[in-house]
Short mmCIF file of C-alpha atoms in Angstrom, two decimals:
data_model
loop_
_atom_site.label_atom_id
_atom_site.label_comp_id
_atom_site.label_asym_id
_atom_site.label_seq_id
_atom_site.Cartn_x
_atom_site.Cartn_y
_atom_site.Cartn_z
CA MET R 1 -1.93 -58.60 -33.84
CA ASN R 2 -3.59 -60.34 -36.60
CA LYS R 3 -1.40 -62.98 -38.20
CA GLU R 4 -2.38 -62.27 -41.65
CA ILE R 5 -1.39 -58.29 -41.26
CA PHE R 6 1.57 -59.95 -40.68
CA GLU R 7 1.73 -61.40 -43.66
CA LYS R 8 0.15 -58.89 -45.72
CA SER R 9 3.56 -56.89 -44.55
CA PHE R 10 5.55 -59.50 -45.26
CA ILE R 11 4.41 -60.54 -49.41
CA GLU R 12 4.34 -56.19 -49.80
CA LYS R 13 8.11 -56.09 -48.63
CA LEU R 14 9.14 -59.63 -50.27
CA ASP R 15 7.56 -58.37 -53.58
CA LYS R 16 8.59 -54.64 -53.90
CA ASN R 17 12.61 -55.42 -52.25
CA PHE R 18 13.70 -58.68 -53.85
CA PRO R 19 14.05 -58.04 -57.42
CA GLU R 20 17.17 -55.41 -56.51
CA LEU R 21 18.15 -57.27 -53.06
CA SER R 22 17.83 -61.14 -54.64
CA LYS R 23 21.95 -60.74 -55.69
CA ASN R 24 23.04 -60.79 -52.71
CA PHE R 25 22.13 -64.29 -51.72
CA ASP R 26 24.37 -64.67 -54.55
CA PHE R 27 27.99 -65.36 -52.94
CA ARG R 28 30.62 -67.57 -52.56
CA PHE R 29 33.28 -66.54 -49.81
CA LYS R 30 37.01 -68.03 -50.27
CA ILE R 31 37.61 -67.27 -47.05
CA PHE R 32 35.32 -65.80 -44.74
CA SER R 33 33.13 -68.94 -45.00
CA GLU R 34 31.65 -68.39 -41.78
CA PHE R 35 29.70 -65.16 -42.86
CA ASN R 36 27.28 -67.62 -45.25
CA THR R 37 24.67 -67.52 -42.92
CA LEU R 38 25.06 -64.20 -41.09
CA ILE R 39 24.42 -62.47 -44.78
CA PHE R 40 21.54 -63.98 -45.69
CA GLU R 41 20.17 -63.22 -42.24
CA LEU R 42 20.87 -59.85 -42.98
CA ASN R 43 19.93 -59.57 -46.20
CA LYS R 44 16.12 -60.73 -45.17
CA CYS R 45 16.36 -58.20 -42.82
CA LEU R 46 17.11 -55.33 -46.23
CA ILE R 47 14.40 -56.79 -47.73
CA LEU R 48 11.71 -56.91 -44.69
CA GLU R 49 12.71 -53.28 -44.43
CA LEU R 50 14.23 -53.76 -40.70
CA ASN R 51 16.38 -50.99 -41.37
CA ARG R 52 17.29 -50.65 -37.80
CA ALA R 53 17.98 -54.43 -36.57
CA SER R 54 20.24 -54.46 -40.58
CA ILE R 55 22.57 -52.06 -39.24
CA THR R 56 23.24 -53.51 -35.72
CA LEU R 57 23.67 -56.78 -37.53
CA THR R 58 25.77 -55.03 -40.28
CA ASN R 59 27.62 -53.55 -37.21
CA HIS R 60 28.52 -56.71 -35.82
CA LEU R 61 29.31 -58.02 -39.56
CA LEU R 62 31.85 -55.58 -40.10
CA GLU R 63 33.41 -56.06 -36.24
CA ARG R 64 33.91 -59.39 -36.61
CA LEU R 65 35.29 -59.24 -40.69
CA LEU R 66 37.91 -56.95 -39.12
CA LYS R 67 38.79 -59.32 -36.37
CA LEU R 68 39.13 -62.45 -38.69
CA ALA R 69 40.98 -60.66 -41.54
CA LEU R 70 43.49 -59.85 -38.95
CA ILE R 71 43.68 -63.88 -37.47
CA TYR R 72 43.60 -65.49 -40.90
CA ASN R 73 46.60 -63.03 -42.20
CA GLU R 74 48.57 -64.28 -39.27
CA SER R 75 47.29 -68.00 -39.44
CA GLY R 76 46.85 -68.61 -42.90
CA PHE R 77 43.51 -70.30 -44.98
CA GLY R 78 44.47 -73.51 -46.81
CA PRO R 79 43.90 -76.60 -45.77
CA THR R 80 45.06 -78.33 -42.27
CA PRO R 81 44.77 -80.93 -40.48
CA LEU R 82 41.95 -81.41 -38.04
CA GLU R 83 44.48 -81.80 -35.49
CA GLU R 84 46.55 -78.91 -35.91
CA TRP R 85 43.36 -76.67 -36.19
CA ASN R 86 43.67 -75.50 -32.14
CA GLU R 87 47.58 -75.18 -33.01
CA LYS R 88 46.77 -72.80 -36.04
CA PHE R 89 44.24 -70.36 -34.21
CA GLY R 90 44.79 -70.33 -30.84
CA GLU R 91 47.21 -67.93 -30.65
CA PRO R 92 45.80 -65.45 -33.39
CA THR R 93 42.16 -65.72 -31.75
CA LYS R 94 44.11 -65.11 -28.32
CA LYS R 95 45.31 -61.82 -29.90
CA TYR R 96 42.82 -60.11 -31.63
CA SER R 97 39.25 -61.41 -30.64
CA SER R 98 39.28 -58.62 -28.16
CA ILE R 99 40.67 -55.96 -29.33
CA SER R 100 38.13 -52.94 -30.28
CA LEU R 101 37.06 -51.58 -33.26
CA GLY R 102 39.77 -48.74 -33.30
CA ASN R 103 42.01 -50.71 -32.75
CA SER R 104 41.10 -53.68 -35.63
CA ILE R 105 40.77 -50.96 -37.64
CA GLU R 106 44.71 -49.31 -37.10
CA LEU R 107 46.20 -53.50 -37.05
CA CYS R 108 44.13 -54.14 -40.45
CA LYS R 109 45.27 -50.94 -42.40
CA LYS R 110 48.88 -51.72 -40.97
CA LYS R 111 48.95 -54.97 -42.49
CA GLY R 112 48.04 -53.93 -46.02
CA LEU R 113 44.43 -55.00 -45.29
CA ILE R 114 42.72 -52.15 -45.37
CA SER R 115 43.49 -48.89 -47.38
CA VAL R 116 43.77 -45.80 -46.37
CA SER R 117 40.05 -44.27 -47.71
CA GLU R 118 38.54 -47.49 -46.48
CA LYS R 119 40.66 -46.84 -43.18
CA ASP R 120 39.06 -42.77 -42.91
CA ILE R 121 36.05 -44.39 -43.77
CA LEU R 122 35.79 -46.90 -41.27
CA PHE R 123 37.12 -44.65 -38.65
CA ASN R 124 35.83 -41.30 -38.77
CA THR R 125 31.92 -42.25 -40.48
CA ILE R 126 30.96 -45.80 -39.77
CA ARG R 127 32.82 -46.26 -36.34
CA VAL R 128 30.86 -42.91 -35.18
CA LEU R 129 27.78 -43.02 -36.71
CA MET R 130 27.06 -46.66 -37.15
CA ARG R 131 28.56 -48.35 -34.73
CA ASN R 132 27.95 -46.14 -31.51
CA GLY R 133 24.71 -44.74 -32.85
CA PHE R 134 23.34 -48.21 -33.08
CA SER R 135 25.26 -50.76 -31.41
CA HIS R 136 25.50 -48.21 -27.95
CA ALA R 137 22.90 -46.47 -29.16
CA ASP R 138 24.48 -43.26 -28.87
CA SER R 139 22.58 -40.69 -31.35
CA THR R 140 24.73 -37.44 -30.51
CA ASP R 141 26.75 -37.39 -33.58
CA ILE R 142 24.09 -39.00 -35.84
CA LEU R 143 21.59 -35.71 -34.83
CA ALA R 144 24.56 -32.99 -34.28
CA ASN R 145 23.20 -31.62 -37.64
CA ILE R 146 19.54 -31.00 -36.65
CA PRO R 147 18.88 -27.30 -34.97
CA ASP R 148 18.84 -27.11 -31.38
CA GLU R 149 15.32 -25.62 -31.74
CA THR R 150 12.77 -26.54 -34.47
CA PRO R 151 9.40 -24.66 -34.38
CA MET R 152 6.28 -26.75 -33.43
CA PHE R 153 2.88 -26.17 -32.69
CA VAL R 154 0.42 -26.67 -30.42
CA GLY R 155 -3.31 -26.31 -31.14
CA ASN R 156 -6.85 -27.27 -29.19
CA LEU R 157 -8.85 -29.64 -30.85
CA LYS R 158 -11.68 -28.68 -28.63
CA ARG R 159 -11.19 -24.51 -29.67
CA PRO R 160 -10.00 -25.42 -33.09
CA ASN R 161 -10.21 -21.34 -33.86
CA ASP R 162 -7.26 -20.30 -31.35
CA LYS R 163 -4.76 -19.15 -32.95
CA LEU R 164 -1.95 -22.30 -32.44
CA LYS R 165 0.95 -21.60 -30.83
CA GLU R 166 4.04 -21.70 -31.47
CA VAL R 167 6.49 -23.64 -29.43
CA GLY R 168 10.58 -24.50 -29.74
CA LEU R 169 11.67 -27.98 -29.32
CA ASN R 170 15.26 -29.72 -29.07
CA GLN R 171 14.69 -32.81 -31.52
CA LYS R 172 18.38 -33.73 -30.00
CA ILE R 173 17.84 -34.48 -26.68
CA ILE R 174 13.54 -35.55 -26.53
CA PRO R 175 13.13 -39.41 -26.62
CA THR R 176 10.31 -39.36 -28.84
CA PHE R 177 12.03 -37.14 -31.55
CA GLN R 178 15.13 -39.28 -31.57
CA ALA R 179 13.62 -42.29 -32.38
CA LEU R 180 11.91 -40.94 -35.17
CA GLN R 181 15.58 -38.95 -36.87
CA MET R 182 17.17 -42.83 -36.26
CA GLU R 183 14.46 -44.59 -38.26
CA ASP R 184 14.77 -41.62 -41.63
CA PHE R 185 18.47 -42.01 -40.93
CA ALA R 186 18.63 -45.96 -40.55
CA LYS R 187 16.36 -46.16 -43.56
CA GLU R 188 18.65 -43.85 -45.48
CA ASN R 189 21.43 -45.76 -44.97
CA ALA R 190 21.02 -49.62 -44.34
CA LYS R 191 21.20 -50.42 -47.45
CA PRO R 192 24.38 -48.56 -48.65
CA TYR R 193 26.46 -49.28 -45.32
CA PHE R 194 25.54 -53.33 -45.80
CA HIS R 195 26.82 -53.29 -49.65
CA PHE R 196 29.96 -50.94 -47.90
CA VAL R 197 30.70 -54.13 -45.70
CA PHE R 198 29.70 -56.47 -48.65
CA LYS R 199 32.14 -55.07 -50.83
CA LEU R 200 35.10 -55.33 -48.46
CA ILE R 201 34.96 -58.90 -47.69
CA HIS R 202 35.70 -59.43 -51.05
CA LYS R 203 37.92 -56.56 -51.20
CA ILE R 204 39.95 -58.29 -47.67
CA GLU R 205 39.84 -61.57 -48.88
CA ASN R 206 41.49 -61.23 -52.67
CA ARG R 207 44.38 -58.75 -50.26
CA ILE R 208 44.69 -62.19 -48.06
CA ILE R 209 44.91 -64.58 -50.58
CA GLU R 210 47.79 -62.07 -52.48
CA LYS R 211 49.61 -61.57 -49.82
CA LYS R 212 49.90 -65.59 -49.60
#
């Protein structure tokens, strides 16, 4: 593909989306400084309308956030001499780095790092739709409300006057239609999903600081 086509597309999307999304570059985390480059990368995906990439990367951000929340909640986050870092982070990292998303959500709720409503959204909606739908490539729940049969019509270009033939297709099981539906879902949900997790980072930071 011609390089100029990419350049034109990138510039158009930058001009279109930067005024709205540039505010996402203005942040300063008090604890989760590890997320600085990840947030920049994610916001660039949103600006360029790489929606499925954005959702998948937001899934990574969320899972990492919950694990780090548990680690910092246990280890503390204040200044520590370099020679003590192994001791400080060793046990909490071993304890939490490999747990599932469901367990991370439950433990963060139990330790007061997320609220009841946040826990419900994370467990019942985001875990099922966003994580399973994109990171696990399982579109079942995202497409659940689409009818089992959608009427479509087949014609013949060689015989344009022939009557169109109606065919009922199940978009939930046909890969081509699954991909189209997932693309539409990603367009609609990539930005609000990122903003939910972005705000959650600040909320969890403040809760850890208040506890300590």
